[in-house]
Amino acid sequence: LQLRGKIDDDLMDDLEEALLQADIGIDTSMYVMEKLKNEIRTQKIEDSQKIQFLIEDIIKKMMIDEYSHQADHLKIANKKPFIVLFIGVNGVGKTTTIGKLARRYKDEGKSVMVIAGDTFRAAAIEQLTIWAERSGASISKQQQGSDPSSVIYDGVMSAKNKNIDVVLIDTAGRQHTKVNLMNELSKIVRTIQKIVPDAPHESLLVIDSTTGQNALIQAEIFNKATNISGIILTKLDGTAKGGIVVGIKHQLNIPVKMIGVGEQQEDLRDFDAKEFIEAIFE
Amino acid sequence: NLTDKFDTIFRKLKGHGKLNEQNIKESLREVRRALLEADVNFRIVKNFINEVASKATGQDVLKSLTPGHQVVKIVHEQLIHLMGEKNFKVQFQSNRLNKIMVVGLQGSGKTTTCAKLASHFRKNKLEPVMVACDIYRPAAVHQLQVLGKQLDVPVISKEKSKNVLKIAKKALKETENSEKNVMIFDTAGRLHIDEKLMKELRDLKKLLKPDFIFFVADAMTGQDAVNIAKEFNDQLEFDGVILTKMDSDARGGAALSIKAVTGKPVSFVGTGEKIGDFEEFHPDRMASRILG
Ligand SMILES: Nc1nc2c(ncn2[C@@H]2O[C@H](COP(=O)(O)OP(=O)(O)OP(=O)(O)O)[C@@H](O)[C@H]2O)c(=O)[nH]1
Ligand SMILES: Nc1nc2c(ncn2[C@@H]2O[C@H](COP(=O)(O)OP(=O)(O)OP(=O)(O)O)[C@@H](O)[C@H]2O)c(=O)[nH]1
Ligand SMILES: [Mg+2]
Ligand SMILES: [Mg+2]
């Protein structure tokens, strides 16, 4: 971004292009640019150096509000077992993220169980089993082709009986356009609630940061099957900015809780809005 | 959709029904919005709009009596033209050993696509074998083996190997005097900016001298598609693109971005998780999907 001299149409175009390039989307970009122009008018700003701070602040206020400091981290407080459900479309990083989070909770001294709720895809159970071994978590699983709700029911029961602190539930990747798969997801949620009525305590939608505008529809539809409590934005170690989460927060009020920055166990971080937004304009 | 929006714009031409620069500008704003919503890269959208603008303000369109339809027609034709001609056929001869590499970002659908390719080739009377060159992802080799079993297609792997070139050499050796005539090499997902892993692919290409390299991309990829595709193409010069997860409602503008920045055509699309969910690419259908 060339921030020198006066504020002119070229600068406005450059800023809008930075937003679009980050996958913020045309509607949300226009909203941000409108707010920016209003601020420039009302504050009578003439120095373009101030613009970067201004636009970053506008987006930051969209991403986090006064309530979100507590909400934006996984609220593990006094739930036992603390149950986290991982959902999302195919290939976004659900299983790998479970491996990372299992490791984190084990390092915090918690007992962790992962549940192999993807009973469909080739070697999904084997993949999760390896992550469980790496993290020291236990795993509840049945053979490929079993009914996911039954596997999850048995797993949650077992976790309750064994006094497990944290339960991480893997599900098969699914397209939100497939009604039967979205119904299966609703059934999984109802099944969990038979044992623990206020669970899942976190329902995390995993989104690949290279995703474009389709992420907004994903969030809308998945939110109907289960109230999404937060987003995990993966693969931010690439060159994509993941700007689709700005629109998702703005329109659906779903916050980003964590980000994935690599393929190893340690590559999971709490969401930092300031860093995320600065990266958009780098 | 775009046609409806254009009808609204041009209906406002109270009875006069002729195009002028003002309402072309308005309709082009709608085209720009449609393409950006469809995830076409913003720079490519800019160039595209300029191309359409110069065509639309040409004399014969200005005299047209169905201006809305004429502009849509120009946009549609320009999109199909950019997407590439339908007659890009991927075919291999059965009297030689064809080697195919499958590459792309993490999670794009490569392993599943390898199985789909194997099935497709066998329907075309070829004898496929798959090679498991993903040595990083937990249970990646196992995943390909399960798919191979489903298809009754052999999978060559090297237990516990940490060297992709050694696996490839083993596969070449085992295949050279067999009746197999197409080898499909599954590779690990990797970032285009990972120098070590991109070098691994360049080295594998040097060793195999493949007949075809497929770049596998997720149909829901956004603006970053140009950066990813350009880097893979600069380093590997891939031959064709396979766009996966087209069974989603992603508009798939990445297809246009990838073609525009690499010149390489989309040869196939993945339309689901089952091995049979695999089709040839139709540029005209893609153009309609992108326009919405
Ligand atoms: N670079 C990078 N790769 C990641 C990240 N998270 C996951 N991956 C990779 O993305 C690929 C897909 O990850 P999975 O965990 O299998 O994704 P999934 O959502 O469980 O996939 P399905 O169950 O098939 O829907 C794997 O190669 C992972 O190593 C990340 O933060 N960065
Ligand atoms: N809906 C749908 N899912 C697909 C399609 N192709 C692949 N998938 C799914 O996408 C997910 C990822 O597929 P993989 O074949 O493991 O992807 P990959 O590129 O090999 O992943 P890495 O090896 O980790 O880089 C799996 O859940 C597949 O079933 C498709 O065309 N449509
Ligand atoms: Mg998975
Ligand atoms: Mg794979």
XYZ file of C-alpha atoms and ligand atoms in Angstrom:
640
model
C 0.000 0.000 0.000
C 1.400 3.372 -1.022
C 0.402 5.641 1.859
C 1.811 9.054 1.071
C 0.408 12.293 -0.131
C -3.225 13.205 -0.212
C -6.244 10.988 -0.038
C -7.494 10.471 -3.559
C -9.466 8.040 -5.689
C -6.363 5.995 -6.457
C -5.745 5.378 -2.757
C -9.404 4.397 -2.256
C -9.151 1.977 -5.179
C -5.941 0.460 -3.803
C -7.565 -0.041 -0.414
C -10.651 -1.660 -1.888
C -8.475 -3.953 -3.983
C -6.518 -4.989 -0.887
C -9.824 -5.977 0.729
C -11.042 -7.890 -2.327
C -7.712 -9.641 -2.719
C -7.995 -10.838 0.879
C -11.340 -12.545 0.055
C -13.284 -10.042 2.130
C -15.920 -10.086 -0.607
C -17.581 -7.268 -2.484
C -20.425 -6.510 -0.052
C -18.270 -6.432 3.068
C -15.564 -4.464 1.216
C -18.094 -1.861 0.137
C -19.369 -1.628 3.718
C -15.824 -1.067 5.030
C -15.035 1.527 2.344
C -18.287 3.405 3.093
C -17.421 3.516 6.798
C -13.907 4.688 5.929
C -15.157 7.503 3.715
C -17.534 8.637 6.487
C -14.713 8.681 9.024
C -12.502 10.652 6.642
C -15.306 13.187 6.215
C -16.331 13.520 9.853
C -12.779 13.542 11.190
C -11.633 15.803 8.310
C -8.638 13.578 7.675
C -6.185 14.734 5.035
C -3.094 12.713 5.829
C -3.112 9.371 4.080
C -0.777 7.932 6.726
C -3.727 7.914 9.130
C -5.860 5.865 6.728
C -4.202 2.527 7.388
C -4.823 2.786 11.123
C -8.376 3.894 10.437
C -9.322 1.049 8.106
C -7.667 -1.545 10.332
C -9.607 -0.181 13.287
C -12.892 -0.367 11.379
C -12.310 -4.029 10.579
C -11.076 -4.802 14.105
C -14.326 -3.406 15.547
C -16.256 -5.686 13.174
C -14.290 -8.757 14.250
C -14.293 -8.275 18.022
C -16.733 -6.541 20.315
C -16.783 -5.918 24.048
C -18.263 -9.386 24.696
C -15.933 -11.294 22.494
C -12.906 -11.375 24.757
C -14.372 -14.171 26.826
C -16.287 -15.682 23.934
C -13.366 -15.859 21.583
C -11.574 -18.571 23.439
C -12.806 -22.079 24.037
C -14.753 -21.872 27.281
C -13.604 -25.099 28.874
C -14.655 -23.835 32.307
C -16.394 -26.366 34.620
C -17.824 -28.692 31.974
C -16.913 -32.321 32.371
C -16.587 -33.733 29.861
C -16.064 -30.553 27.850
C -17.368 -31.586 24.434
C -16.134 -30.053 21.184
C -17.670 -30.960 17.830
C -15.675 -30.354 14.622
C -17.586 -29.791 11.395
C -16.933 -28.464 7.930
C -16.700 -29.258 4.238
C -14.237 -31.752 2.776
C -10.509 -31.398 3.242
C -10.417 -28.188 5.330
C -8.357 -29.594 8.227
C -10.825 -30.938 10.830
C -8.954 -34.137 11.713
C -5.557 -32.433 11.825
C -6.932 -29.629 14.016
C -8.306 -32.202 16.476
C -4.800 -33.678 16.674
C -3.397 -30.228 17.476
C -6.046 -29.378 20.077
C -5.719 -32.795 21.718
C -2.014 -32.106 22.119
C -2.674 -28.697 23.619
C -5.099 -30.014 26.252
C -2.787 -32.939 27.090
C 0.027 -30.446 27.645
C -2.305 -28.595 30.031
C -2.645 -31.808 32.061
C -6.156 -32.673 30.911
C -7.403 -36.128 30.007
C -8.525 -36.117 26.368
C -10.615 -38.489 24.285
C -11.077 -38.158 20.538
C -14.072 -39.785 18.851
C -13.764 -41.109 15.296
C -17.062 -39.773 13.979
C -15.913 -39.965 10.337
C -16.945 -43.512 9.566
C -17.146 -42.904 5.851
C -13.904 -41.752 4.225
C -11.079 -44.156 3.402
C -8.541 -44.347 6.266
C -10.239 -41.521 8.245
C -10.234 -43.615 11.427
C -6.587 -44.629 10.913
C -5.619 -40.984 10.374
C -7.278 -39.904 13.649
C -5.787 -42.895 15.476
C -2.284 -41.710 14.582
C -3.072 -38.205 15.839
C -4.408 -39.671 19.098
C -1.193 -41.649 19.547
C 0.903 -38.550 18.883
C -0.951 -36.491 21.457
C -1.513 -39.123 24.137
C -5.284 -38.843 23.855
C -7.467 -41.931 24.015
C -9.650 -42.751 21.028
C -13.166 -44.134 20.784
C -13.821 -45.744 17.420
C -15.653 -48.497 15.584
C -15.198 -49.977 12.143
C -15.569 -47.983 8.940
C -19.175 -47.862 7.773
C -20.698 -47.755 11.283
C -23.426 -45.233 11.962
C -21.679 -41.983 13.029
C -24.313 -41.145 15.672
C -23.891 -44.563 17.323
C -20.127 -44.231 17.387
C -20.422 -40.757 18.899
C -23.041 -41.869 21.423
C -20.843 -44.712 22.621
C -17.819 -42.418 22.755
C -19.520 -39.704 24.815
C -20.958 -42.327 27.216
C -17.526 -43.843 27.645
C -15.954 -40.393 28.250
C -18.544 -39.620 30.917
C -17.989 -42.961 32.655
C -14.215 -42.578 32.533
C -14.381 -39.023 33.872
C -12.593 -37.575 30.821
C -11.940 -33.831 30.863
C -12.143 -33.060 27.122
C -13.888 -34.851 24.248
C -13.029 -33.897 20.669
C -15.450 -35.276 18.064
C -14.367 -35.707 14.447
C -16.999 -35.791 11.720
C -16.818 -36.559 8.014
C -16.321 -33.671 5.630
C -19.648 -32.790 4.039
C -20.997 -30.275 1.551
C -23.742 -28.039 2.984
C -25.639 -28.643 -0.267
C -26.258 -32.270 0.701
C -29.449 -32.273 2.758
C -29.065 -35.863 3.983
C -25.573 -35.133 5.309
C -26.731 -31.954 7.038
C -29.575 -33.980 8.584
C -26.992 -36.514 9.732
C -25.162 -33.661 11.454
C -28.336 -32.506 13.233
C -28.859 -36.096 14.355
C -25.301 -36.197 15.725
C -26.039 -33.071 17.786
C -29.311 -34.516 19.137
C -27.497 -37.758 19.968
C -24.857 -35.911 21.998
C -27.624 -34.009 23.805
C -29.252 -37.282 24.933
C -26.254 -37.756 27.203
C -25.134 -34.183 27.872
C -28.090 -31.803 27.298
C -26.047 -28.594 27.016
C -23.475 -30.116 24.651
C -21.717 -29.720 22.337
C -20.142 -26.972 24.424
C -18.278 -25.819 21.342
C -19.371 -26.484 17.777
C -16.440 -25.426 15.647
C -16.749 -24.825 11.917
C -13.393 -25.451 10.295
C -12.737 -23.208 7.282
C -9.798 -23.350 4.877
C -8.274 -19.867 4.530
C -7.990 -20.325 0.747
C -11.798 -20.482 0.521
C -13.616 -17.733 -1.337
C -17.156 -16.455 -0.950
C -18.633 -19.947 -0.567
C -17.479 -19.860 3.076
C -20.315 -17.496 3.956
C -22.937 -19.941 2.648
C -21.134 -22.795 4.415
C -21.381 -20.896 7.698
C -25.070 -20.060 7.146
C -26.121 -23.624 6.400
C -23.937 -25.378 8.969
C -25.222 -22.908 11.557
C -28.744 -24.226 10.951
C -27.697 -27.822 11.649
C -25.830 -26.892 14.822
C -25.271 -23.519 16.478
C -21.717 -22.765 15.492
C -19.863 -21.319 18.469
C -16.725 -20.461 16.576
C -14.547 -20.827 13.515
C -11.158 -22.408 13.158
C -9.411 -20.855 10.181
C -6.771 -23.252 8.811
C -3.812 -23.088 6.435
C -2.972 -19.452 7.245
C 0.674 -20.438 6.748
C -0.096 -20.114 3.014
C -0.565 -16.850 1.119
C -4.360 -16.599 1.448
C -5.610 -14.031 3.967
C -8.853 -15.747 5.008
C -10.860 -12.506 4.725
C -14.113 -14.429 4.412
C -14.282 -14.571 8.205
C -14.868 -10.802 8.356
C -18.175 -11.134 6.511
C -19.080 -14.205 8.545
C -18.612 -12.280 11.806
C -20.377 -9.227 10.431
C -23.420 -11.061 9.072
C -23.732 -14.089 11.348
C -21.877 -12.928 14.465
C -19.729 -16.060 14.484
C -16.213 -15.341 15.821
C -12.908 -16.893 14.829
C -11.456 -18.702 17.829
C -8.292 -20.305 16.484
C -6.095 -20.509 13.444
C -4.090 -23.336 11.899
C -0.615 -22.385 10.703
C 0.881 -25.681 9.610
C 0.614 -29.449 9.599
C 2.311 -30.263 12.904
C 0.790 -30.659 16.370
C 2.083 -27.324 17.592
C 0.708 -25.331 14.620
C -2.424 -24.047 16.337
C -2.835 -20.524 17.721
C -5.549 -18.498 19.403
C -7.045 -15.963 17.038
C -5.362 -12.565 17.168
C -7.531 -10.036 15.342
C -4.819 -7.372 15.213
C -2.264 -9.692 13.549
C -4.895 -11.077 11.203
C -5.981 -7.622 10.008
C -2.451 -6.265 9.647
C -1.614 -9.237 7.420
C -4.393 -8.188 5.051
C -2.605 -4.914 4.307
C 0.928 -6.252 4.220
C -29.162 -13.956 -11.743
C -27.234 -11.805 -14.170
C -29.747 -12.023 -17.042
C -32.547 -10.819 -14.738
C -30.389 -7.955 -13.475
C -29.597 -6.919 -17.046
C -33.287 -7.006 -17.961
C -33.946 -4.592 -15.098
C -31.165 -2.235 -16.216
C -32.279 -2.162 -19.812
C -36.003 -2.030 -19.076
C -35.323 1.449 -17.686
C -34.595 2.587 -21.237
C -38.165 3.822 -21.575
C -39.175 2.404 -24.939
C -36.041 3.640 -26.614
C -34.235 0.358 -26.093
C -30.823 1.341 -27.379
C -27.460 0.938 -25.669
C -25.345 3.868 -24.638
C -22.186 4.228 -22.595
C -24.111 4.954 -19.390
C -26.203 1.820 -19.233
C -23.350 -0.342 -20.501
C -21.375 1.003 -17.540
C -24.244 -0.002 -15.233
C -24.487 -3.486 -16.655
C -20.718 -3.906 -16.401
C -20.921 -3.045 -12.701
C -23.303 -5.979 -12.358
C -20.934 -8.238 -14.292
C -18.061 -7.156 -12.049
C -20.120 -7.935 -8.963
C -21.152 -11.345 -10.322
C -17.568 -12.320 -11.152
C -16.167 -11.154 -7.801
C -18.924 -13.026 -5.950
C -17.918 -16.041 -8.025
C -14.314 -15.745 -6.755
C -12.738 -14.704 -10.040
C -9.510 -12.855 -9.221
C -10.086 -9.103 -9.022
C -7.331 -8.283 -11.560
C -8.721 -10.735 -14.058
C -12.173 -9.255 -13.496
C -10.773 -5.810 -14.281
C -9.248 -6.976 -17.579
C -12.365 -8.935 -18.451
C -14.643 -5.932 -17.905
C -12.441 -3.781 -20.137
C -12.561 -6.420 -22.885
C -16.350 -6.650 -22.684
C -16.686 -2.847 -22.561
C -14.793 -2.390 -25.797
C -16.800 -5.144 -27.491
C -20.125 -3.876 -26.169
C -19.601 -0.297 -27.269
C -18.877 -1.553 -30.772
C -21.245 -0.323 -33.473
C -23.423 -3.380 -34.038
C -24.310 -3.723 -30.366
C -25.244 -0.065 -30.118
C -27.771 -0.538 -32.898
C -29.173 -3.722 -31.341
C -32.805 -3.821 -30.240
C -32.288 -6.387 -27.484
C -29.420 -4.655 -25.734
C -29.648 -6.619 -22.474
C -29.446 -9.956 -24.214
C -26.696 -8.728 -26.471
C -24.472 -7.739 -23.526
C -25.121 -11.047 -21.756
C -24.207 -12.847 -24.975
C -20.907 -10.939 -25.220
C -20.084 -11.660 -21.557
C -20.938 -15.333 -21.951
C -18.928 -15.743 -25.166
C -15.953 -13.918 -23.690
C -16.026 -16.185 -20.633
C -16.150 -19.363 -22.700
C -13.375 -18.055 -24.913
C -11.231 -17.398 -21.804
C -12.054 -20.795 -20.316
C -10.606 -22.618 -23.273
C -12.055 -24.760 -26.005
C -13.939 -27.929 -25.140
C -11.861 -30.103 -27.437
C -9.019 -30.398 -24.921
C -8.963 -34.186 -24.630
C -6.629 -36.034 -22.332
C -5.767 -39.331 -24.009
C -3.009 -41.861 -23.529
C -1.816 -44.676 -25.755
C -1.944 -48.185 -24.367
C 1.239 -49.370 -26.082
C 3.582 -47.375 -23.846
C 4.046 -46.647 -20.160
C 2.302 -43.372 -19.303
C 3.380 -41.608 -16.126
C 1.064 -39.115 -14.453
C 1.773 -36.864 -11.477
C -1.024 -35.457 -9.338
C -0.110 -32.306 -7.385
C -1.735 -29.476 -5.434
C -2.416 -27.852 -2.076
C -3.318 -29.704 1.101
C -6.822 -31.173 1.102
C -7.626 -30.283 -2.525
C -8.706 -33.858 -3.357
C -5.593 -35.404 -4.934
C -5.711 -38.875 -3.384
C -9.408 -39.289 -4.160
C -8.769 -37.953 -7.681
C -5.982 -40.505 -8.273
C -8.540 -43.257 -7.724
C -11.006 -41.496 -10.019
C -8.327 -41.222 -12.714
C -7.485 -44.902 -12.346
C -11.122 -45.811 -12.793
C -11.477 -43.460 -15.766
C -8.404 -44.910 -17.486
C -9.563 -48.446 -16.968
C -12.902 -47.589 -18.591
C -10.766 -46.461 -21.540
C -9.050 -49.874 -21.716
C -5.820 -48.824 -19.973
C -4.137 -50.754 -17.143
C -3.518 -48.387 -14.222
C -1.343 -48.661 -11.131
C -1.196 -46.051 -8.365
C 1.942 -45.007 -6.493
C 1.768 -43.705 -2.918
C 4.270 -40.843 -2.715
C 2.735 -38.974 0.245
C 5.146 -39.793 3.032
C 3.938 -37.060 5.400
C 0.206 -37.212 6.046
C -0.887 -39.759 8.675
C -2.467 -42.786 6.951
C -2.054 -41.270 3.452
C -0.594 -44.485 2.047
C -3.334 -46.455 3.782
C -5.968 -44.173 2.220
C -4.667 -44.862 -1.301
C -4.468 -48.592 -0.545
C -8.101 -48.663 0.593
C -9.134 -46.908 -2.621
C -6.969 -49.267 -4.658
C -8.710 -52.242 -3.041
C -12.135 -50.779 -3.790
C -11.109 -50.456 -7.431
C -8.968 -53.564 -7.670
C -6.091 -51.367 -8.841
C -2.653 -52.153 -7.382
C -0.957 -49.565 -5.183
C 2.831 -49.440 -4.965
C 4.318 -48.041 -1.776
C 7.497 -48.413 0.223
C 6.857 -49.149 3.882
C 8.228 -46.454 6.194
C 10.135 -44.778 3.358
C 11.090 -41.144 3.917
C 12.244 -40.648 0.346
C 9.812 -39.946 -2.457
C 12.411 -40.584 -5.184
C 13.163 -44.045 -3.762
C 9.449 -44.889 -3.799
C 9.181 -43.672 -7.391
C 12.223 -45.685 -8.480
C 10.791 -48.799 -6.858
C 7.492 -48.189 -8.656
C 9.180 -47.699 -12.029
C 11.192 -50.871 -11.584
C 8.147 -52.941 -10.602
C 6.059 -51.582 -13.454
C 8.435 -51.562 -16.416
C 8.012 -55.159 -17.468
C 4.396 -55.556 -16.411
C 1.261 -55.133 -18.505
C 0.497 -51.840 -16.690
C 0.509 -48.863 -19.047
C -0.431 -45.934 -16.851
C 1.156 -44.995 -13.517
C -0.595 -42.441 -11.302
C 1.662 -40.832 -8.710
C -0.181 -39.409 -5.675
C 1.869 -36.713 -3.940
C 1.551 -34.979 -0.575
C -0.380 -31.735 -0.376
C 1.990 -28.795 -0.077
C 2.106 -25.017 -0.080
C 3.352 -23.339 -3.257
C 5.666 -21.304 -1.009
C 7.266 -24.323 0.662
C 10.645 -24.381 -1.067
C 11.734 -27.780 0.208
C 8.516 -29.509 -0.827
C 8.296 -27.751 -4.189
C 11.843 -28.942 -4.864
C 10.686 -32.471 -4.027
C 8.132 -32.188 -6.831
C 10.691 -30.782 -9.287
C 13.030 -33.664 -8.435
C 10.226 -36.187 -8.871
C 9.396 -34.678 -12.254
C 13.053 -34.885 -13.301
C 13.157 -38.548 -12.368
C 9.833 -39.591 -13.883
C 9.776 -37.411 -16.988
C 5.976 -37.634 -16.691
C 3.649 -37.600 -19.668
C 1.139 -35.474 -17.796
C 0.986 -33.437 -14.605
C -2.446 -32.665 -13.175
C -2.809 -29.663 -10.873
C -5.714 -30.426 -8.532
C -7.596 -27.388 -7.224
C -10.633 -26.997 -4.981
C -13.576 -25.313 -6.741
C -14.158 -23.111 -3.672
C -10.707 -21.489 -3.849
C -10.853 -17.710 -3.700
C -8.553 -14.897 -4.765
C -5.377 -16.817 -3.880
C -5.975 -19.252 -6.779
C -3.813 -17.111 -9.066
C -0.835 -17.109 -6.698
C -1.043 -20.830 -6.055
C -1.536 -21.862 -9.681
C 1.123 -19.502 -10.999
C 3.743 -20.824 -8.605
C 2.941 -24.483 -9.300
C 3.001 -23.775 -13.020
C 6.226 -21.745 -12.938
C 7.976 -24.553 -11.065
C 6.439 -27.623 -12.689
C 4.776 -26.559 -15.932
C 1.744 -28.733 -15.265
C -0.388 -29.843 -18.194
C -3.943 -29.722 -17.004
C -6.163 -28.813 -14.073
C -8.697 -30.927 -12.243
C -11.259 -28.862 -10.355
C -12.672 -30.821 -7.413
C -15.790 -30.509 -5.227
C -17.879 -29.123 -8.069
C -20.847 -30.819 -6.376
C -20.754 -27.895 -3.934
C -22.473 -24.612 -4.767
C -19.146 -22.810 -5.111
C -19.339 -20.783 -8.317
C -15.812 -21.843 -9.254
C -14.339 -18.563 -10.490
C -10.957 -20.056 -9.595
C -11.213 -22.015 -12.866
C -11.138 -18.767 -14.829
C -8.358 -17.295 -12.690
C -6.179 -20.393 -13.084
C -6.690 -20.547 -16.839
C -6.035 -16.827 -17.234
C -2.773 -16.872 -15.281
C -1.309 -20.218 -16.467
C -2.949 -20.774 -19.834
C -3.536 -24.382 -18.810
C -6.971 -25.922 -19.412
C -9.276 -27.671 -16.974
C -9.528 -31.272 -18.150
C -11.772 -32.898 -15.537
C -13.989 -31.995 -12.621
C -14.651 -33.915 -9.421
C -18.342 -34.015 -8.576
C -18.441 -35.956 -5.325
C -16.629 -38.276 -2.943
C -17.260 -41.525 -4.812
C -14.866 -42.849 -7.412
C -17.472 -42.505 -10.154
C -17.978 -38.783 -9.388
C -15.711 -37.652 -12.199
C -16.615 -35.825 -15.421
C -15.034 -34.069 -18.355
C -14.884 -30.299 -18.103
C -17.429 -28.266 -20.090
C -16.368 -24.630 -20.541
C -19.871 -23.461 -21.472
C -21.430 -24.998 -18.356
C -18.634 -23.477 -16.248
C -19.235 -20.036 -17.772
C -22.932 -20.187 -16.819
C -22.086 -21.354 -13.322
C -19.568 -18.560 -12.784
C -21.988 -15.886 -14.028
C -24.680 -17.212 -11.719
N -0.402 -26.027 5.621
C -1.402 -26.446 6.398
N -2.001 -27.620 6.137
C -2.989 -28.025 6.956
C -3.439 -27.248 8.050
N -4.444 -27.935 8.659
C -4.608 -29.085 7.984
N -3.718 -29.154 6.948
C -3.556 -30.204 5.956
O -4.746 -30.251 5.178
C -4.955 -31.597 4.722
C -6.361 -32.017 5.097
O -6.440 -32.110 6.506
P -7.505 -33.065 7.217
O -7.302 -32.902 8.681
O -7.463 -34.438 6.656
O -8.847 -32.348 6.759
P -10.325 -32.836 7.054
O -11.186 -31.638 7.149
O -10.360 -33.725 8.250
O -10.661 -33.645 5.736
P -11.904 -34.630 5.496
O -12.104 -35.402 6.744
O -11.472 -35.485 4.362
O -13.053 -33.750 5.167
C -3.860 -32.445 5.372
O -2.827 -32.598 4.418
C -3.383 -31.593 6.522
O -2.044 -31.843 6.882
C -2.799 -25.966 8.286
O -3.118 -25.199 9.199
N -1.795 -25.630 7.429
N -17.695 -33.355 -2.175
C -16.535 -33.716 -2.738
N -15.544 -34.118 -1.940
C -14.381 -34.482 -2.522
C -14.156 -34.430 -3.916
N -12.876 -34.849 -4.147
C -12.349 -35.144 -2.946
N -13.254 -34.928 -1.959
C -13.101 -35.069 -0.517
O -12.181 -34.080 -0.113
C -11.467 -34.549 1.037
C -9.977 -34.461 0.753
O -9.666 -35.410 -0.252
P -8.221 -36.062 -0.359
O -8.247 -36.948 -1.557
O -7.809 -36.664 0.931
O -7.372 -34.754 -0.629
P -5.810 -34.646 -0.815
O -5.547 -33.545 -1.774
O -5.217 -35.958 -1.184
O -5.341 -34.201 0.622
P -3.831 -34.141 1.149
O -3.170 -35.400 0.726
O -3.939 -34.015 2.621
O -3.230 -32.916 0.535
C -11.975 -35.949 1.295
O -13.013 -35.859 2.249
C -12.550 -36.375 -0.024
O -13.562 -37.345 0.095
C -15.237 -33.976 -4.745
O -15.158 -33.880 -5.971
N -16.396 -33.635 -4.096
Mg -11.064 -35.657 8.449
Mg -3.740 -37.037 -0.278
